[in-house]
Structure formats: C-alpha cells, structure tokens
JSON list of C-alpha atoms in Angstrom, two decimals:
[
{"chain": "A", "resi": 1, "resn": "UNK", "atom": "CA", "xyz": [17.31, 0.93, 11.44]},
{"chain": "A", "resi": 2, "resn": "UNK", "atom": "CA", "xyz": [17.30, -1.20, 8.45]},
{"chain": "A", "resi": 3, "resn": "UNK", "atom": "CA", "xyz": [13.71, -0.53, 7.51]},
{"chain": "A", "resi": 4, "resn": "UNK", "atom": "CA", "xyz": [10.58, 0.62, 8.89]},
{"chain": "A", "resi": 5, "resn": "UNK", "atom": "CA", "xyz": [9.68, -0.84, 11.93]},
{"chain": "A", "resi": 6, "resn": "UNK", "atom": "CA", "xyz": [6.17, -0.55, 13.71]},
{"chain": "A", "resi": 7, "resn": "UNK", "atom": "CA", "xyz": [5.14, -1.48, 17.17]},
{"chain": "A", "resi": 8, "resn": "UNK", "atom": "CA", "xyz": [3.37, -3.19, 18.68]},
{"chain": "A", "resi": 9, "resn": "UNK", "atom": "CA", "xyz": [3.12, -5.81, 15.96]},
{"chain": "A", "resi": 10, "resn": "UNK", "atom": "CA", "xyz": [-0.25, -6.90, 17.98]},
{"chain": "A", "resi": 11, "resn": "UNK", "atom": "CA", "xyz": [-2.97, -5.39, 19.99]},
{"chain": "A", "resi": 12, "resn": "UNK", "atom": "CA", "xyz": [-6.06, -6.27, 21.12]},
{"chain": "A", "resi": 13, "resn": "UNK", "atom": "CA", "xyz": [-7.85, -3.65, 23.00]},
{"chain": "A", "resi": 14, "resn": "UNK", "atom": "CA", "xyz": [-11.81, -3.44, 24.15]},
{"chain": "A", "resi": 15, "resn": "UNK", "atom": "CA", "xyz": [-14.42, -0.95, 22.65]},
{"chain": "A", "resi": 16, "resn": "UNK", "atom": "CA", "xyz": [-14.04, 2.90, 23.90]},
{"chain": "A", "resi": 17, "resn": "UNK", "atom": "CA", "xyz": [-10.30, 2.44, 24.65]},
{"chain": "A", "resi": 18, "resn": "UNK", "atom": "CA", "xyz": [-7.61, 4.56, 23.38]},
{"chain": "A", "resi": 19, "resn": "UNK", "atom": "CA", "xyz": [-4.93, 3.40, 21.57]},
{"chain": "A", "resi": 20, "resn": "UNK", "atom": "CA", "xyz": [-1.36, 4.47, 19.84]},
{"chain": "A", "resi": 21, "resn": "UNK", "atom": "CA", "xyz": [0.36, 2.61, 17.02]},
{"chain": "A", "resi": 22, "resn": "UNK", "atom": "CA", "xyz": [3.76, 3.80, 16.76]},
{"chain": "A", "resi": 23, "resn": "UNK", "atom": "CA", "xyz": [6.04, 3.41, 13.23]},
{"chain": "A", "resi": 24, "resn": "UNK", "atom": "CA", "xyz": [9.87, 4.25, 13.17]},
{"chain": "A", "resi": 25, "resn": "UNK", "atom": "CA", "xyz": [10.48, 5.06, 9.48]},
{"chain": "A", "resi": 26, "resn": "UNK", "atom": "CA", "xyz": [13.97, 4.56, 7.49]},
{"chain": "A", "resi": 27, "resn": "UNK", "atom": "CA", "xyz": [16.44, 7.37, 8.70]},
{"chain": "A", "resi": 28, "resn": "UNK", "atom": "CA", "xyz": [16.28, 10.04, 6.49]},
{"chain": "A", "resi": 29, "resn": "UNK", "atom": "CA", "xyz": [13.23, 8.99, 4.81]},
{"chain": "A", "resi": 30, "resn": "UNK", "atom": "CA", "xyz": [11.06, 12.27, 4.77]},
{"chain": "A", "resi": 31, "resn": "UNK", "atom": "CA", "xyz": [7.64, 11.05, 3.62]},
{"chain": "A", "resi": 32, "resn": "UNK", "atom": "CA", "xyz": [5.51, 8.59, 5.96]},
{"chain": "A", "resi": 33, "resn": "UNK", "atom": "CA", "xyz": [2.53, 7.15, 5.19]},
{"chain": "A", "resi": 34, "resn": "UNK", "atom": "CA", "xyz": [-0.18, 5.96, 7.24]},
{"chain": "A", "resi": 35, "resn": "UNK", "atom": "CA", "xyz": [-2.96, 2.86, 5.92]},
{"chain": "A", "resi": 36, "resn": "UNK", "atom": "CA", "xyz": [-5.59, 0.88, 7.13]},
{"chain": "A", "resi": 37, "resn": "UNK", "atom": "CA", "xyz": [-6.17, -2.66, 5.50]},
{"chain": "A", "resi": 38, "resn": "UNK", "atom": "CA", "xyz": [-8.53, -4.76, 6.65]},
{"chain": "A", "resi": 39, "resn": "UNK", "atom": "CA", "xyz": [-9.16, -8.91, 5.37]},
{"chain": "A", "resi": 40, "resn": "UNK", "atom": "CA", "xyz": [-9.51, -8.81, 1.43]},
{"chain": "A", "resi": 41, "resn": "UNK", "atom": "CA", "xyz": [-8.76, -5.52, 0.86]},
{"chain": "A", "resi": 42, "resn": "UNK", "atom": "CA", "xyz": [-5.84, -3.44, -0.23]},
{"chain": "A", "resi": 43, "resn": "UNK", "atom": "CA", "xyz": [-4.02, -0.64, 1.77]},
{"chain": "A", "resi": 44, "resn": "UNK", "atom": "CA", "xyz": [-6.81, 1.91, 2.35]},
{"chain": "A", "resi": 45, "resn": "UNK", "atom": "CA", "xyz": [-4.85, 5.54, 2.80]},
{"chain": "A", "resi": 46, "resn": "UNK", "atom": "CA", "xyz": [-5.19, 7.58, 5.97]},
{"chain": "A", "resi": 47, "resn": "UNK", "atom": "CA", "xyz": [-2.70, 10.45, 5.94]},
{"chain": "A", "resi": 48, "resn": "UNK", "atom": "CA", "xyz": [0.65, 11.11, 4.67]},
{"chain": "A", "resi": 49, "resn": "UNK", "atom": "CA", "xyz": [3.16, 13.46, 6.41]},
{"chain": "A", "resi": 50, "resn": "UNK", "atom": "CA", "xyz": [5.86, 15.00, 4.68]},
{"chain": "A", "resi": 51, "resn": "UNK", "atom": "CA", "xyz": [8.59, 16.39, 7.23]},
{"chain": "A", "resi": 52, "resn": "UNK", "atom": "CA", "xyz": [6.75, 17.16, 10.50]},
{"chain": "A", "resi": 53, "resn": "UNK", "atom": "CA", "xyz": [3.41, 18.14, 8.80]},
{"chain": "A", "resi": 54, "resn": "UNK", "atom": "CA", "xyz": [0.61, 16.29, 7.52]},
{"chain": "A", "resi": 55, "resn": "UNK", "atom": "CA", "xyz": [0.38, 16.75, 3.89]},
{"chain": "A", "resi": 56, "resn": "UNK", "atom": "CA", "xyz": [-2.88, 15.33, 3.60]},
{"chain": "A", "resi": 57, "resn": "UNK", "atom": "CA", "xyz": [-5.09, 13.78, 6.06]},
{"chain": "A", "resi": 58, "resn": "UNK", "atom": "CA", "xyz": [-8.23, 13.48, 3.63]},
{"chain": "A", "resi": 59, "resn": "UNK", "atom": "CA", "xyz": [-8.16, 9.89, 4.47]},
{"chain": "A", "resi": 60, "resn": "UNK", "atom": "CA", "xyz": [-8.62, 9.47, 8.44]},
{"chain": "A", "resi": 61, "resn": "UNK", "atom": "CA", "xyz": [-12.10, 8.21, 8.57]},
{"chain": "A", "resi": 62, "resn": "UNK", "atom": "CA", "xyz": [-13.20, 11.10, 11.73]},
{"chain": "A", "resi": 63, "resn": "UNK", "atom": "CA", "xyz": [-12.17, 13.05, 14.56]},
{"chain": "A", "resi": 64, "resn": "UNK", "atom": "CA", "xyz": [-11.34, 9.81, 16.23]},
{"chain": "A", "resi": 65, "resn": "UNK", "atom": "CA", "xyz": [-8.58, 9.05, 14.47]},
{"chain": "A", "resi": 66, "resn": "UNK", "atom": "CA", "xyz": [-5.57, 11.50, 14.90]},
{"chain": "A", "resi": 67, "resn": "UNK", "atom": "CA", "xyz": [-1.81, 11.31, 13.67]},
{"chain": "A", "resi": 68, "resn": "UNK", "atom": "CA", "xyz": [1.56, 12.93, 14.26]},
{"chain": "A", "resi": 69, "resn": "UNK", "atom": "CA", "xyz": [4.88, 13.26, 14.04]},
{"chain": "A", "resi": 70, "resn": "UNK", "atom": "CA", "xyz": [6.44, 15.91, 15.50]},
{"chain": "A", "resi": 71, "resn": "UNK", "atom": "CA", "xyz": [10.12, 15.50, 15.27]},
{"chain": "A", "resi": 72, "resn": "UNK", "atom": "CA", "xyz": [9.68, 14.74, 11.76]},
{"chain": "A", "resi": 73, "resn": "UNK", "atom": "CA", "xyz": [11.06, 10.77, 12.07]},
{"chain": "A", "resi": 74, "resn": "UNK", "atom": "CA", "xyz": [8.66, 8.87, 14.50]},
{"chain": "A", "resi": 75, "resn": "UNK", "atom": "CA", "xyz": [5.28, 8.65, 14.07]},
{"chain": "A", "resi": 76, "resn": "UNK", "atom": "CA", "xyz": [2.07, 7.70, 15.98]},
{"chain": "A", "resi": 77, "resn": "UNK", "atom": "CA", "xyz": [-1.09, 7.24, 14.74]},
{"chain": "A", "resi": 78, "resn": "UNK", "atom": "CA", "xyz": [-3.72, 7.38, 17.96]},
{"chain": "A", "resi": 79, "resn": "UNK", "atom": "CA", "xyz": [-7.25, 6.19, 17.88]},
{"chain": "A", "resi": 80, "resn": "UNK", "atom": "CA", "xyz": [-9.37, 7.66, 20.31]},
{"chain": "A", "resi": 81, "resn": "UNK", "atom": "CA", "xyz": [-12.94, 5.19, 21.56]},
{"chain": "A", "resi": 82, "resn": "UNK", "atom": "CA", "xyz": [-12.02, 2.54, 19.29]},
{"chain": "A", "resi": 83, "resn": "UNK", "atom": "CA", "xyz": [-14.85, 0.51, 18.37]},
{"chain": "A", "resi": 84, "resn": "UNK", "atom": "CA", "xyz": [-15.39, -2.50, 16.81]},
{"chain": "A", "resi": 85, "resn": "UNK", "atom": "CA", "xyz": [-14.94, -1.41, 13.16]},
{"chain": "A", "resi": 86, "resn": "UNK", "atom": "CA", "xyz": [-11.37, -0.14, 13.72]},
{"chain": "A", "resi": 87, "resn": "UNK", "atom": "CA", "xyz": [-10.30, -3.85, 13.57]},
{"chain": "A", "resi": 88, "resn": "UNK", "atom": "CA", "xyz": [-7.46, -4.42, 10.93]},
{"chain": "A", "resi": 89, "resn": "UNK", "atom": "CA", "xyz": [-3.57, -4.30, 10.15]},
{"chain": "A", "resi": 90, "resn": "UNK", "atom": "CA", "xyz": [-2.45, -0.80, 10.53]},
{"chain": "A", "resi": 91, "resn": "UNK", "atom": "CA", "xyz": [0.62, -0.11, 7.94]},
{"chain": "A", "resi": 92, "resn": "UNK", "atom": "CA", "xyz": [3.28, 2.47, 7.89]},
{"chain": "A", "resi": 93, "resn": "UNK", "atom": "CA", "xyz": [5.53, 3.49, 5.02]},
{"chain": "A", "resi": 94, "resn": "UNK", "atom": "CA", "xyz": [8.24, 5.66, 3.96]},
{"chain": "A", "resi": 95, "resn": "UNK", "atom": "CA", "xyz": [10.12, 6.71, 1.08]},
{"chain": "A", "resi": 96, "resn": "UNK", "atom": "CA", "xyz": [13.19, 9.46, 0.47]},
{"chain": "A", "resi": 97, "resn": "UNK", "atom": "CA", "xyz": [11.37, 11.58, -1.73]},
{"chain": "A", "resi": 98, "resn": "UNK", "atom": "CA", "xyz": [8.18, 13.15, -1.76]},
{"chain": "A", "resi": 99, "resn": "UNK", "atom": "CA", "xyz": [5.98, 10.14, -1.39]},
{"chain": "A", "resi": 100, "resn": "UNK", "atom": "CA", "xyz": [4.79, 10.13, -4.81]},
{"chain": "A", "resi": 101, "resn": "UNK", "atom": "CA", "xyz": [7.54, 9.93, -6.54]},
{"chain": "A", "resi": 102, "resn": "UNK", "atom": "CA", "xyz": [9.71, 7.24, -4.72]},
{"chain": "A", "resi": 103, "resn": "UNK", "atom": "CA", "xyz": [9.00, 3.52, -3.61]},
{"chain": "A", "resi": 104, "resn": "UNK", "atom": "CA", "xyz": [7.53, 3.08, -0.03]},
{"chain": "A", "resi": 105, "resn": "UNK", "atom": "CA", "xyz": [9.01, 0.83, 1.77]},
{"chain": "A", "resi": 106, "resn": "UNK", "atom": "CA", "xyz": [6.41, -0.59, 4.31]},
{"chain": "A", "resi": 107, "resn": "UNK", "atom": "CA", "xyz": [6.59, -1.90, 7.89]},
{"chain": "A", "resi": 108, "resn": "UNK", "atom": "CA", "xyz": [5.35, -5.24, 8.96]},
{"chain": "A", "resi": 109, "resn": "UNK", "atom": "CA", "xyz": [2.09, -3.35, 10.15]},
{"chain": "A", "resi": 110, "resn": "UNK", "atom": "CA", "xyz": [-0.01, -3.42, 13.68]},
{"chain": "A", "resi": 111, "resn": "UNK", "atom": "CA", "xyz": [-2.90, -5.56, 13.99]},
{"chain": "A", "resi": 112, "resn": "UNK", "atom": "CA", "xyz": [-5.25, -4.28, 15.85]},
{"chain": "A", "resi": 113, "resn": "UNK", "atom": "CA", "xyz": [-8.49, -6.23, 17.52]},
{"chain": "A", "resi": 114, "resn": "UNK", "atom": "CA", "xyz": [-11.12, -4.25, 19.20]},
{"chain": "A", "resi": 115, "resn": "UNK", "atom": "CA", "xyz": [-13.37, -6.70, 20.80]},
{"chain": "B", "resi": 1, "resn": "UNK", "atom": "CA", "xyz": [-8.27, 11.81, -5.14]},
{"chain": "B", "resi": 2, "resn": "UNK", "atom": "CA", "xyz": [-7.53, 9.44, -7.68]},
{"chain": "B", "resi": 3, "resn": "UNK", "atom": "CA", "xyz": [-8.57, 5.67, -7.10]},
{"chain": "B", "resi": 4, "resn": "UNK", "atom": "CA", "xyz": [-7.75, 2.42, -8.89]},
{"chain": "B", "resi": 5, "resn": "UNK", "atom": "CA", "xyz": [-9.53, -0.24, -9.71]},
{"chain": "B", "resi": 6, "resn": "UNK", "atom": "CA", "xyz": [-8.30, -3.79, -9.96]},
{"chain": "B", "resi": 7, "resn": "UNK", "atom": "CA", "xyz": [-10.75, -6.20, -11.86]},
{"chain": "B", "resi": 8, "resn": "UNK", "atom": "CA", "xyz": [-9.86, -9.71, -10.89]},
{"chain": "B", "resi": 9, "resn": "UNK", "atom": "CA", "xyz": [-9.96, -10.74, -6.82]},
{"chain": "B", "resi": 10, "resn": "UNK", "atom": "CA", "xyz": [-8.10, -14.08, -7.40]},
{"chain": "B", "resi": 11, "resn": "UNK", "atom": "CA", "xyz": [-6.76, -15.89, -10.14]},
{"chain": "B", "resi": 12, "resn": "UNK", "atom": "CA", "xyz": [-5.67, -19.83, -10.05]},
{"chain": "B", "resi": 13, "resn": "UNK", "atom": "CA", "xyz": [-2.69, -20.64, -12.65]},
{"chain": "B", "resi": 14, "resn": "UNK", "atom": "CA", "xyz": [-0.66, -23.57, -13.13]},
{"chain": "B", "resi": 15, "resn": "UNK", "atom": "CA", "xyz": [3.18, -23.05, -13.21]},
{"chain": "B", "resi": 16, "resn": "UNK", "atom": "CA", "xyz": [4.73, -21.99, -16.99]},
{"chain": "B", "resi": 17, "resn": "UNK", "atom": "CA", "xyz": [0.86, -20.05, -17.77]},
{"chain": "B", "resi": 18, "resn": "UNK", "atom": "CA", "xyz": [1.14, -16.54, -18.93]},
{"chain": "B", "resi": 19, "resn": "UNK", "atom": "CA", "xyz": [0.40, -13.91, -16.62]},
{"chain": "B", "resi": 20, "resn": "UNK", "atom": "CA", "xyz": [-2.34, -10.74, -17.01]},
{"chain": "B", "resi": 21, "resn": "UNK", "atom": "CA", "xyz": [-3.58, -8.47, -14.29]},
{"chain": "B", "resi": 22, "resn": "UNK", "atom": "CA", "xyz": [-5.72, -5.38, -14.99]},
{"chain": "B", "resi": 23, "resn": "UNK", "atom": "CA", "xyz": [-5.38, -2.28, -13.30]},
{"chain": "B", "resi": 24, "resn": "UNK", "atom": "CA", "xyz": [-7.28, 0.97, -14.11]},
{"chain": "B", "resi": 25, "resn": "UNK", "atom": "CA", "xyz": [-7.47, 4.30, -12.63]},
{"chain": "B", "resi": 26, "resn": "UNK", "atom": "CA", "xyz": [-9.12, 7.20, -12.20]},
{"chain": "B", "resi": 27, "resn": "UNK", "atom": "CA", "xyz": [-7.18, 10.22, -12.17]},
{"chain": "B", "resi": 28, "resn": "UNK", "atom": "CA", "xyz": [-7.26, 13.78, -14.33]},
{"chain": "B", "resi": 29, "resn": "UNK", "atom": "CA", "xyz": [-3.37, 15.07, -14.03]},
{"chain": "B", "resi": 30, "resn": "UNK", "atom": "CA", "xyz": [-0.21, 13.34, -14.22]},
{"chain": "B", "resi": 31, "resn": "UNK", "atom": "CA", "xyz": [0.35, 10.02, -12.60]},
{"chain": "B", "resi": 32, "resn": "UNK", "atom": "CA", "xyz": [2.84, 7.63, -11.37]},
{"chain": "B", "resi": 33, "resn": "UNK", "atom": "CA", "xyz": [2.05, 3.94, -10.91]},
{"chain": "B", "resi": 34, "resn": "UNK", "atom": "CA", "xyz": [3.23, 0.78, -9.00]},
{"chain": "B", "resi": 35, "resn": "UNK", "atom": "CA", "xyz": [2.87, -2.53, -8.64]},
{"chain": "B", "resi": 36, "resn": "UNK", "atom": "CA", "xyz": [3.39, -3.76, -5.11]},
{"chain": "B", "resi": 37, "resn": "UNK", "atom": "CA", "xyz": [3.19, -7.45, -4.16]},
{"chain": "B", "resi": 38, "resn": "UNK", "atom": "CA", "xyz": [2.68, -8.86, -0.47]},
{"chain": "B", "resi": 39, "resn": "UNK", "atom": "CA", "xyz": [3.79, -12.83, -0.35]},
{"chain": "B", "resi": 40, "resn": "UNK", "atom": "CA", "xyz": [2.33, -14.85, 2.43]},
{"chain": "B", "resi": 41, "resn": "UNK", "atom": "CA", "xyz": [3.31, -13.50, 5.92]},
{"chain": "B", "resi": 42, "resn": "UNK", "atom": "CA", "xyz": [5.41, -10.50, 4.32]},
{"chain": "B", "resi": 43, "resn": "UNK", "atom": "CA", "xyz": [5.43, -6.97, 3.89]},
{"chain": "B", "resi": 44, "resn": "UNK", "atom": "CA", "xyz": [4.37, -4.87, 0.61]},
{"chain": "B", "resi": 45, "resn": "UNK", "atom": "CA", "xyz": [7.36, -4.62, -1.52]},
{"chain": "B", "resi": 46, "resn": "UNK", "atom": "CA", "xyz": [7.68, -2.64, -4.66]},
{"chain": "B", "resi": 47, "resn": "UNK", "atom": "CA", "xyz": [7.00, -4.59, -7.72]},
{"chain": "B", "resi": 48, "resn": "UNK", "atom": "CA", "xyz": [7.89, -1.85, -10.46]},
{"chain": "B", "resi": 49, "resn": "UNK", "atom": "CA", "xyz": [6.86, 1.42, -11.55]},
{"chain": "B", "resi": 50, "resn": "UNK", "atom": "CA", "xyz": [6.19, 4.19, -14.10]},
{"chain": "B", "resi": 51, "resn": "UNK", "atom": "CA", "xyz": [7.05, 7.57, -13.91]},
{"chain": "B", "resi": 52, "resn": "UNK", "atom": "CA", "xyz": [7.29, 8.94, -17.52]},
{"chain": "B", "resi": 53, "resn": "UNK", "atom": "CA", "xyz": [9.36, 7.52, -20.78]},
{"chain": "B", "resi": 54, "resn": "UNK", "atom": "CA", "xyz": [8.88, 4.16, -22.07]},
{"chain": "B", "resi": 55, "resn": "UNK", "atom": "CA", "xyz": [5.51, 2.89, -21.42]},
{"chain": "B", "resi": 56, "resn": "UNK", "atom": "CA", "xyz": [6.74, -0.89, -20.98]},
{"chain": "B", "resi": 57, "resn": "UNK", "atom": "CA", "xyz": [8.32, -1.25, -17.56]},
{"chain": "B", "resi": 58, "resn": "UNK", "atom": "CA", "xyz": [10.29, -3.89, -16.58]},
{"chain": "B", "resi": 59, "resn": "UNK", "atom": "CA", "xyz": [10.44, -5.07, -12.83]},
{"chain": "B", "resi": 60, "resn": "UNK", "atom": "CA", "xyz": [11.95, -7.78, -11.02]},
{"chain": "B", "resi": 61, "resn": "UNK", "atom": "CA", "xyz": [11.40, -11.01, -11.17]},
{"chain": "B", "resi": 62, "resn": "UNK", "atom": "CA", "xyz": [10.50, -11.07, -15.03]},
{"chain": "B", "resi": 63, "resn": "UNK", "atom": "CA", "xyz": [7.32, -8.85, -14.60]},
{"chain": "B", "resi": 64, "resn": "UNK", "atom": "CA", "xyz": [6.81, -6.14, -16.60]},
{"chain": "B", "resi": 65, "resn": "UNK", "atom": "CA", "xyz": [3.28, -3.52, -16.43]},
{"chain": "B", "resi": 66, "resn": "UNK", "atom": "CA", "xyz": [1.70, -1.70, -19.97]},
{"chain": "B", "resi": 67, "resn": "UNK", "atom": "CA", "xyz": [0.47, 2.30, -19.14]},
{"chain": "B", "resi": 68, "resn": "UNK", "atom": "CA", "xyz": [-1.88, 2.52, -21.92]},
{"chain": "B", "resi": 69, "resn": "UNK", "atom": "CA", "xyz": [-2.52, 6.34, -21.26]},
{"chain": "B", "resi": 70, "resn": "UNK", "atom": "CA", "xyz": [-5.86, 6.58, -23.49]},
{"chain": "B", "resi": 71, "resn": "UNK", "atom": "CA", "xyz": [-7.32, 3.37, -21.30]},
{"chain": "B", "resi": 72, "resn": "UNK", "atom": "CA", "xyz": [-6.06, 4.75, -17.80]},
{"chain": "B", "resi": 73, "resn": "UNK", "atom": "CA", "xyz": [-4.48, 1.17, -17.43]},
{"chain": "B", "resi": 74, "resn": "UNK", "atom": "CA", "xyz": [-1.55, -0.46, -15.94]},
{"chain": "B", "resi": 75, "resn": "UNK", "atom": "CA", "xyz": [-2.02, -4.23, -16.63]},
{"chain": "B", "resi": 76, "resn": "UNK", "atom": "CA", "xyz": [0.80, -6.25, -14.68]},
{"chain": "B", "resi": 77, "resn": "UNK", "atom": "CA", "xyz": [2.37, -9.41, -17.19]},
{"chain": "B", "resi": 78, "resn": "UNK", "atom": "CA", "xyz": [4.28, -12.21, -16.76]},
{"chain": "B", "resi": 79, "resn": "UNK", "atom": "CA", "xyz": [5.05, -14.42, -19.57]},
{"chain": "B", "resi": 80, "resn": "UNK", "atom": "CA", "xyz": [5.43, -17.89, -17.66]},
{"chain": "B", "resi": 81, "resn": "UNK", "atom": "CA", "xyz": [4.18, -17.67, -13.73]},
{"chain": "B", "resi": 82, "resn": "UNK", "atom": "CA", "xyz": [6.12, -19.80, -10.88]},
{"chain": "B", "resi": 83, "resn": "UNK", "atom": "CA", "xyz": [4.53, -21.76, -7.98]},
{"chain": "B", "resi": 84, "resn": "UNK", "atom": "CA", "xyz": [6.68, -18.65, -5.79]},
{"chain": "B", "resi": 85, "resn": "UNK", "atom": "CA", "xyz": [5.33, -16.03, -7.49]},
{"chain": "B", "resi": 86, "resn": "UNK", "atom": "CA", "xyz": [1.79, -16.78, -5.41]},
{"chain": "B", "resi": 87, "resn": "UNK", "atom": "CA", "xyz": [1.13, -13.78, -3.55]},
{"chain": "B", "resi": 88, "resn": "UNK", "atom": "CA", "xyz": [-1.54, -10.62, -3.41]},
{"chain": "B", "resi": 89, "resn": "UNK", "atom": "CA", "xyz": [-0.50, -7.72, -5.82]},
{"chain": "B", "resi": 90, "resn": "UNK", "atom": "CA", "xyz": [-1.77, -4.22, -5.53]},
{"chain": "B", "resi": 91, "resn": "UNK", "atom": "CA", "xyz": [-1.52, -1.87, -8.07]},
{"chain": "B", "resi": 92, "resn": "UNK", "atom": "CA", "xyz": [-1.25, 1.98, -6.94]},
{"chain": "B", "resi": 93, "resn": "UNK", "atom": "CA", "xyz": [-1.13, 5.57, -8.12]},
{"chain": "B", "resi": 94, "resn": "UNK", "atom": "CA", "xyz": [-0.19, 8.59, -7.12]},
{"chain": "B", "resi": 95, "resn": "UNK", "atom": "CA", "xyz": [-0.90, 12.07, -8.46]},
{"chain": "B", "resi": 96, "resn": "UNK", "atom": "CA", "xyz": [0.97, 15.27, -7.98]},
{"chain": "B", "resi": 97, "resn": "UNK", "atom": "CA", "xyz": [-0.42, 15.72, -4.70]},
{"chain": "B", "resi": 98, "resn": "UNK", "atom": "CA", "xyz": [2.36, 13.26, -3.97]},
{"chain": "B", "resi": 99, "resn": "UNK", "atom": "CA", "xyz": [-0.30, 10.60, -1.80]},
{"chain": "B", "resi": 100, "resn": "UNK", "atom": "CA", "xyz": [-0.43, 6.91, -2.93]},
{"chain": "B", "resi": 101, "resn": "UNK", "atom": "CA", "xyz": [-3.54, 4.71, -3.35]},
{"chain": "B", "resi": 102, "resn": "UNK", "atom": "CA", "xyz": [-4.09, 1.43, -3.88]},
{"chain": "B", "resi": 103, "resn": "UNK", "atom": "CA", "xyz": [-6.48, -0.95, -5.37]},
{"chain": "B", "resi": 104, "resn": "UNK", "atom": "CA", "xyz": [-7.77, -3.97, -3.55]},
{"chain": "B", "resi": 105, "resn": "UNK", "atom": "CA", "xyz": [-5.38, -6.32, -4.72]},
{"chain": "B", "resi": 106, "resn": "UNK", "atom": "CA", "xyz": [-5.61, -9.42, -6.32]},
{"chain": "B", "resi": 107, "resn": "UNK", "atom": "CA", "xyz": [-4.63, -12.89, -5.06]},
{"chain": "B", "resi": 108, "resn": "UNK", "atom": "CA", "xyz": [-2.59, -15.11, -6.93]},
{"chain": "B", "resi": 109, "resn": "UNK", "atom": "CA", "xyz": [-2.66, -18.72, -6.93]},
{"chain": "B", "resi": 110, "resn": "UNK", "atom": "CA", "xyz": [0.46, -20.95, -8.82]},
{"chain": "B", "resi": 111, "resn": "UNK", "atom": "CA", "xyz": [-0.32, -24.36, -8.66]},
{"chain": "B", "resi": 112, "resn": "UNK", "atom": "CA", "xyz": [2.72, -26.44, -8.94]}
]
C-alpha cells in the first residue's frame, strides 16, 4: 500500500481481555517499529523487528505484552490481560533501511481503551 | 539505551517570531537524530535529520536543527514561525543499535 496502515484504528476492550493490534508496513520496508504513546507524551519504544526477528524488544513493558512478525511484512503486537494502564495510541513504523539509519514512516496508530 | 530530553512542553508564539526548541540526549557512541512533527489529527512525519557532515541541517518547511556534539544537543530553529506550523514536535535518536527514541515532544502554539 501507499504507507503503513494499522488496524483497527479503535478499540475499546474491558480489563483481562486479550487483544491484537495489527500494522501492514510499506512493501519492502524491512525495519518495523512498535510504540506506545499515551496523552502528553512522545512515542515511548516497545520493540523493533528487523526482517522476521525482533532486534530488540528491551522496551515491552512485561510478559504481557508480546510481538511478531513472522513473514517478515505484517506485524501484530498482542497484549495479553490488558488492564487499565495499557490505555493509549499504539503506533507502528517502518523504514527501508535498518531503522536507524532511515526515516520511519508511521501509521495512523490504534487507540486502545481498556475500561 | 540512549534517551532524549526535550526541555520546553509548550510554547505560545505569534506568527513572524523566531523559532528555538531544545533537544538533548544522552547517548555514548555515534548517533543519528530527527525531528519529527505530528500536526493536529495526523501522523508523525519526518521533520529532518543528521547523520554525519555538516552540523546545520536543513529540513522542510524552512526549519533547520544545530548538533552541537560537545552539548549532546539538537535544537530545532525557525527564523519566522506560521499560524500552520502549530503542531507537537519530537525530537529522536538513534544509536548503532539501529532503535529510535523519542523525547516527549513539545507543543507548539502560532497565534495568528
């Protein structure tokens, strides 16, 4: 597609429910990028795949919180007994290169309410 | 990890002021740094960004960003602001572990 595109755009889900956020990246884009950003704040990093493997996942805040992307284009990010906390815009991006070195271009994001 | 810090949470200009905002990091190897902006009901878009080479870096929209390497900043400047330029900017670094992070942004305010 034209750019990255995440889905859904909205959810609102209750405490202890399980719940996938899915992001289609740019085709041929090999890095993808995971953050959390809640009201006021900036993009907080969760994990960053390059290819089909997670590069670095220091930023998933625990074992709740899992990612993948096994065909190395889609992702989903999957939240296990969401709770209250989890509440904010879930963003995806992607960029050609290894992440670091090339722009991200970022999806709309996934808002996600936990009541 | 590296982090960045971003010292002002909102700033209020009127249209034709001059522009400043700081961005410092924390980070002990090499490091590339953005500027992304986010206008109202967008996405992040890439502002401009330093890799090596000239330390003045010139983006769209007639901003430009300093790396003063001995200050670990990347102030973002704009000689004469616009009412459109009001939007939330986020500067970011990465290191050569390739992942990005960003600081928590700062909202800007052109009065017309």
């Amino acid at each position: 597609g034209a750019g990255v595109s995440q889905t859904p755009s909205n959810k609102v889900t209750e405490k202890g429910k399980y719940v996938e956020l899915r992001c289609d990246p740019i085709s041929g884009h090999t890095a993808l990028y995971w953050y959390r950003q809640s009201l006021g704040q900036g993009p907080e990093f969760l994990i960053y795949f390059q290819g089909t493997g997670a590069a670095d996942d220091s930023g998933l805040p625990n074992d709740r919180f899992f990612a993948v992307r096994p065909e190395g284009s889609v992702s989903t990010l999957k939240i296990q007994r969401t709770e209250r906390g989890d509440s904010a815009v879930y963003l995806c991006a992607s960029s050609r290169n290894r992440g670091g070195t090339g722009e991200l271009f970022f999806g709309e994001g996934s808002r996600l309410t936990v009541l | 990890a590296q982090s960045v810090s971003q010292h002002n949470h909102h700033v209020i200009l009127s249209e034709a002021a001059s522009l400043e905002l700081g961005c410092n990091y924390s980070y002990g190897g090499t490091v590339n740094l953005f500027w992304y902006v986010q206008y109202p009901g967008q996405h992040l878009q890439l502002l401009l960004k330093y890799f090596s080479g000239d330390p003045l870096v010139k983006g769209i929209k007639g901003f430009e960003a300093e790396f003063i390497k001995s200050k670990f900043s990347f102030n973002l400047r704009k000689p004469s602001v616009q009412w459109s330029d009001t939007a939330e900017y986020f500067c970011a670094v990465s290191g050569n572990n390739n992942d990005m992070r960003f600081g928590a942004g700062t909202r800007l305010t052109v009065k017309p």
